[in-house]
Short mmCIF file of C-alpha atoms in Angstrom, two decimals:
data_model
loop_
_atom_site.label_atom_id
_atom_site.label_comp_id
_atom_site.label_asym_id
_atom_site.label_seq_id
_atom_site.Cartn_x
_atom_site.Cartn_y
_atom_site.Cartn_z
CA UNK A 16 -8.04 17.75 -22.76
CA UNK A 17 -10.07 14.55 -23.20
CA UNK A 18 -13.84 14.91 -23.14
CA UNK A 19 -16.97 12.81 -23.49
CA UNK A 20 -19.49 15.34 -24.82
CA UNK A 21 -19.24 18.11 -22.19
CA UNK A 22 -17.68 15.88 -19.51
CA UNK A 23 -13.95 16.42 -18.91
CA UNK A 24 -12.17 13.07 -18.47
CA UNK A 25 -8.56 14.28 -18.28
CA UNK A 26 -6.64 17.49 -18.80
CA UNK A 27 -3.03 18.64 -18.75
CA UNK A 28 -1.38 22.05 -18.82
CA UNK A 29 2.25 23.06 -19.19
CA UNK A 30 3.71 26.39 -18.08
CA UNK A 31 6.66 28.30 -19.47
CA UNK A 32 8.21 31.72 -19.17
CA UNK A 33 7.17 34.41 -21.67
CA UNK A 34 9.02 33.97 -24.93
CA UNK A 35 10.40 30.54 -24.02
CA UNK A 36 10.67 27.95 -26.79
CA UNK A 37 9.40 25.17 -24.52
CA UNK A 38 7.64 24.80 -21.16
CA UNK A 39 9.54 24.41 -17.89
CA UNK A 40 6.96 22.47 -15.88
CA UNK A 41 3.94 20.21 -16.27
CA UNK A 42 1.78 22.40 -14.05
CA UNK A 43 -1.61 20.65 -14.02
CA UNK A 44 -2.60 17.07 -14.70
CA UNK A 45 -6.08 15.93 -13.70
CA UNK A 46 -8.18 12.82 -14.20
CA UNK A 47 -11.87 12.13 -13.66
CA UNK A 48 -11.63 10.09 -10.47
CA UNK A 49 -15.15 8.70 -10.84
CA UNK A 50 -13.85 6.53 -13.70
CA UNK A 51 -12.56 3.02 -13.10
CA UNK A 52 -8.88 3.33 -12.25
CA UNK A 53 -7.55 1.48 -15.30
CA UNK A 54 -9.80 3.53 -17.60
CA UNK A 55 -8.71 6.82 -16.03
CA UNK A 56 -5.04 5.86 -16.30
CA UNK A 57 -5.40 4.88 -19.98
CA UNK A 58 -7.16 8.13 -20.87
CA UNK A 59 -4.62 10.13 -18.89
CA UNK A 60 -1.77 8.45 -20.74
CA UNK A 61 -3.31 9.31 -24.10
CA UNK A 62 -3.80 12.95 -23.09
CA UNK A 63 -0.21 13.31 -21.86
CA UNK A 64 1.24 11.64 -24.94
CA UNK A 65 -0.72 13.97 -27.18
CA UNK A 66 0.16 17.00 -25.10
CA UNK A 67 3.87 16.21 -24.93
CA UNK A 68 3.97 15.73 -28.68
CA UNK A 69 2.32 19.13 -29.14
CA UNK A 70 4.22 21.28 -26.65
CA UNK A 71 7.65 19.68 -26.10
CA UNK A 72 10.08 19.87 -29.05
CA UNK A 73 11.11 16.51 -30.45
CA UNK A 74 14.24 15.19 -28.77
CA UNK A 75 13.84 17.43 -25.68
CA UNK A 76 13.46 16.07 -22.17
CA UNK A 77 9.92 16.67 -20.89
CA UNK A 78 9.69 19.23 -18.08
CA UNK A 79 9.29 18.33 -14.43
CA UNK A 80 5.88 17.51 -13.01
CA UNK A 81 4.83 18.92 -9.66
CA UNK A 82 1.64 18.49 -7.65
CA UNK A 83 0.55 19.78 -4.26
CA UNK A 84 -0.97 17.05 -2.11
CA UNK A 85 -2.43 16.70 1.40
CA UNK A 86 0.09 16.11 4.19
CA UNK A 87 -1.63 12.83 5.12
CA UNK A 88 -2.16 11.55 1.59
CA UNK A 89 -0.87 8.05 2.31
CA UNK A 90 -3.41 7.56 5.11
CA UNK A 91 -6.36 9.02 3.17
CA UNK A 92 -7.64 6.47 0.65
CA UNK A 93 -9.21 9.05 -1.67
CA UNK A 94 -6.16 11.30 -1.67
CA UNK A 95 -3.85 8.31 -2.16
CA UNK A 96 -5.74 7.22 -5.29
CA UNK A 97 -5.50 10.75 -6.70
CA UNK A 98 -1.75 10.93 -6.13
CA UNK A 99 -0.88 7.38 -7.23
CA UNK A 100 -3.08 7.40 -10.34
CA UNK A 101 -1.33 10.51 -11.68
CA UNK A 102 2.07 9.09 -10.79
CA UNK A 103 1.18 5.84 -12.53
CA UNK A 104 0.39 7.67 -15.77
CA UNK A 105 3.65 9.64 -15.59
CA UNK A 106 5.63 6.46 -14.95
CA UNK A 107 4.10 4.86 -18.05
CA UNK A 108 5.64 7.70 -20.03
CA UNK A 109 9.07 7.27 -18.45
CA UNK A 110 8.97 9.75 -15.56
CA UNK A 111 10.28 8.76 -12.13
CA UNK A 112 9.70 10.28 -8.66
CA UNK A 113 12.42 12.78 -7.76
CA UNK A 114 11.34 13.98 -4.35
CA UNK A 115 8.48 14.50 -1.93
CA UNK A 116 8.59 17.87 -0.19
CA UNK A 117 7.07 19.37 2.93
CA UNK A 118 5.29 22.69 2.45
CA UNK A 119 5.53 24.74 5.62
CA UNK A 120 3.86 27.83 7.03
CA UNK A 121 4.45 30.27 9.88
CA UNK A 122 1.68 32.64 10.97
CA UNK A 123 1.62 35.44 13.57
CA UNK A 124 -0.24 33.08 15.91
CA UNK A 125 3.18 31.53 16.52
CA UNK A 126 5.82 33.50 18.35
CA UNK A 127 8.71 34.90 16.36
CA UNK A 128 11.56 32.47 17.12
CA UNK A 129 14.17 33.86 19.47
CA UNK A 130 17.82 34.28 18.54
CA UNK A 131 20.52 32.76 20.69
CA UNK A 132 22.67 35.87 20.23
CA UNK A 133 25.64 33.75 19.12
CA UNK A 134 25.73 35.30 15.63
CA UNK A 135 25.66 38.77 14.16
CA UNK A 136 23.88 39.52 10.89
CA UNK A 137 24.46 41.91 8.03
CA UNK A 138 22.90 42.31 4.57
CA UNK A 139 24.46 40.19 1.82
CA UNK A 140 26.65 42.19 -0.54
CA UNK A 141 25.01 40.86 -3.69
CA UNK A 142 25.13 38.06 -6.20
CA UNK A 143 28.85 37.34 -6.03
CA UNK A 144 28.88 36.91 -2.26
CA UNK A 145 25.77 34.74 -2.12
CA UNK A 146 26.95 32.49 -4.96
CA UNK A 147 30.34 32.15 -3.28
CA UNK A 148 28.67 31.14 0.01
CA UNK A 149 26.16 28.83 -1.66
CA UNK A 150 28.87 26.83 -3.42
CA UNK A 151 30.35 25.25 -0.26
CA UNK A 152 26.88 24.92 1.30
CA UNK A 153 26.09 22.46 -1.51
CA UNK A 154 28.64 20.05 -0.02
CA UNK A 155 26.63 17.22 1.49
CA UNK A 156 23.31 18.83 0.54
CA UNK A 157 20.17 16.82 1.29
CA UNK A 158 18.14 18.73 -1.31
CA UNK A 159 17.13 16.39 -4.15
CA UNK A 160 17.01 19.07 -6.85
CA UNK A 161 20.50 20.25 -5.94
CA UNK A 162 21.75 16.66 -5.84
CA UNK A 163 20.34 16.09 -9.33
CA UNK A 164 22.00 19.26 -10.66
CA UNK A 165 25.33 18.28 -9.10
CA UNK A 166 25.36 15.09 -11.16
CA UNK A 167 25.95 17.14 -14.31
CA UNK A 168 27.17 20.55 -13.06
CA UNK A 169 29.88 21.91 -10.80
CA UNK A 170 28.87 23.34 -7.40
CA UNK A 171 29.75 26.82 -8.66
CA UNK A 172 27.46 26.38 -11.67
CA UNK A 173 24.63 25.00 -9.53
CA UNK A 174 24.91 27.95 -7.13
CA UNK A 175 24.90 30.45 -10.00
CA UNK A 176 21.91 28.74 -11.60
CA UNK A 177 19.96 28.84 -8.35
CA UNK A 178 20.64 32.55 -7.91
CA UNK A 179 19.87 33.50 -11.49
CA UNK A 180 16.70 31.40 -11.79
CA UNK A 181 15.23 32.24 -8.39
CA UNK A 182 16.85 34.93 -6.26
CA UNK A 183 17.37 37.34 -9.15
CA UNK A 184 13.63 37.39 -9.78
CA UNK A 185 12.65 38.57 -6.31
CA UNK A 186 11.45 42.18 -6.29
CA UNK A 187 11.37 42.38 -2.47
CA UNK A 188 14.28 44.28 -0.85
CA UNK A 189 17.62 42.53 -1.24
CA UNK A 190 18.63 44.08 2.07
CA UNK A 191 16.50 41.34 3.64
CA UNK A 192 19.10 38.77 2.55
CA UNK A 193 21.35 38.19 5.54
CA UNK A 194 24.81 36.75 6.09
CA UNK A 195 25.51 35.40 9.58
CA UNK A 196 28.94 35.89 11.10
CA UNK A 197 30.85 35.01 14.24
CA UNK A 198 32.12 37.87 16.38
CA UNK A 199 35.41 37.88 14.43
CA UNK A 200 33.60 38.36 11.11
CA UNK A 201 33.93 34.77 9.88
CA UNK A 202 30.81 33.84 7.84
CA UNK A 203 28.74 30.97 9.17
CA UNK A 204 25.88 30.88 6.68
CA UNK A 205 23.09 32.92 5.14
CA UNK A 206 19.32 33.18 4.90
CA UNK A 207 17.22 34.57 2.04
CA UNK A 208 13.84 35.96 3.16
CA UNK A 209 11.85 37.27 0.23
CA UNK A 210 8.42 37.79 -1.24
CA UNK A 211 7.43 35.86 -4.36
CA UNK A 212 4.31 36.41 -6.45
CA UNK A 213 2.09 34.95 -3.75
CA UNK A 214 3.65 34.98 -0.29
CA UNK A 215 6.47 36.01 1.97
CA UNK A 216 8.92 33.10 1.91
CA UNK A 217 12.10 31.72 3.34
CA UNK A 218 13.74 31.00 -0.01
CA UNK A 219 17.01 29.50 1.24
CA UNK A 220 18.86 28.77 4.46
CA UNK A 221 22.43 27.50 4.38
CA UNK A 222 25.13 26.75 6.95
CA UNK A 223 28.73 26.39 5.80
CA UNK A 224 30.08 22.84 6.31
CA UNK A 225 32.69 23.88 8.89
CA UNK A 226 29.97 25.32 11.13
CA UNK A 227 27.32 22.61 10.96
CA UNK A 228 26.22 20.90 14.13
CA UNK A 229 26.32 24.05 16.29
CA UNK A 230 22.64 24.96 16.09
CA UNK A 231 23.26 27.95 13.83
CA UNK A 232 20.43 26.88 11.53
CA UNK A 233 17.99 27.97 14.25
CA UNK A 234 19.51 31.45 14.42
CA UNK A 235 19.45 31.82 10.64
CA UNK A 236 15.83 30.76 10.43
CA UNK A 237 14.91 32.99 13.36
CA UNK A 238 16.50 36.00 11.64
CA UNK A 239 14.73 35.35 8.34
CA UNK A 240 11.40 34.88 10.10
CA UNK A 241 11.93 38.04 12.18
CA UNK A 242 12.60 40.15 9.08
CA UNK A 243 9.43 39.00 7.35
CA UNK A 244 7.28 39.14 10.49
CA UNK A 245 8.31 42.79 10.91
CA UNK A 246 6.57 43.43 7.57
CA UNK A 247 3.25 42.34 9.18
CA UNK A 248 2.77 39.55 6.65
CA UNK A 249 -0.20 37.20 7.24
CA UNK A 250 1.97 34.12 6.70
CA UNK A 251 5.45 32.97 5.75
CA UNK A 252 5.84 29.96 3.48
CA UNK A 253 8.80 27.62 3.08
CA UNK A 254 9.51 24.10 1.89
CA UNK A 255 12.06 21.37 2.39
CA UNK A 256 12.54 17.81 1.20
CA UNK A 257 10.88 15.06 3.24
CA UNK A 258 14.31 13.44 3.55
CA UNK A 259 15.95 16.62 4.87
CA UNK A 260 15.11 15.77 8.47
CA UNK A 261 17.44 18.33 10.12
CA UNK A 262 15.91 21.20 8.14
CA UNK A 263 12.35 19.98 8.79
CA UNK A 264 13.10 19.80 12.51
CA UNK A 265 14.52 23.34 12.47
CA UNK A 266 11.35 24.67 10.86
CA UNK A 267 9.23 22.85 13.46
CA UNK A 268 11.26 24.39 16.30
CA UNK A 269 10.69 27.83 14.72
CA UNK A 270 6.92 27.35 14.77
CA UNK A 271 6.33 26.35 11.15
CA UNK A 272 3.63 23.75 10.50
CA UNK A 273 3.45 21.25 7.64
CA UNK A 274 0.19 22.22 5.91
CA UNK A 275 0.77 20.42 2.60
CA UNK A 276 3.22 18.29 0.65
CA UNK A 277 4.41 18.25 -2.95
CA UNK A 278 5.48 15.49 -5.31
CA UNK A 279 8.00 16.14 -8.10
CA UNK A 280 8.67 13.74 -10.95
CA UNK A 281 11.27 14.02 -13.69
CA UNK A 282 12.38 12.28 -16.86
#
């Protein structure tokens, strides 16, 4: 934190899992936006340099930075300065934008999306089945984080990492996780409805490459939404990359609205 007497000029906070040797994300980074832009950026750079030196082991890659931002931040001058000033500081320290994501929400005010009836659903059989289905789904993925992982890892390793670092931590019923099949039992894809620490969420939706282009994504999303809506949740959250237009369109058809965006930057 940088201060002038009792006035906070900049602050940064990293988050890590209990017992971890280093943080996994730069969780908060704020500047005093009443300062002149060049002054705020300089102070922010000094705070981040000091913080990185204190919390990230020498020789390690700094953790990813993420920030939630308004959906219209480019059109709002005040919001745009907030976003771009922070990004400018991060870029001075070598970080680069990875992705901009849409944060989406369904509420009971919207109708539960209807199923076409073309698919039948059953609970996933566990880790091995989901990882095996996720591996081919990664072919041609439009997800920036998955694309980045695939540059250094095999699809099987990326799928296993995703399960172990996210799905395995969900305490909501694993019977919610559904595999979609054709009438002959051939799998088409899967959907992972869950509850994280804060909300009911659609954690993952995937269609196998051989079955893309048939509209099955709508049925998968409808099934995941139906399962969570049956729990009388006040909202369902989801997210997708800005560049993943087909997925964003599927969420819109299912009644999800874009209430916020997120920026992620990496080193």
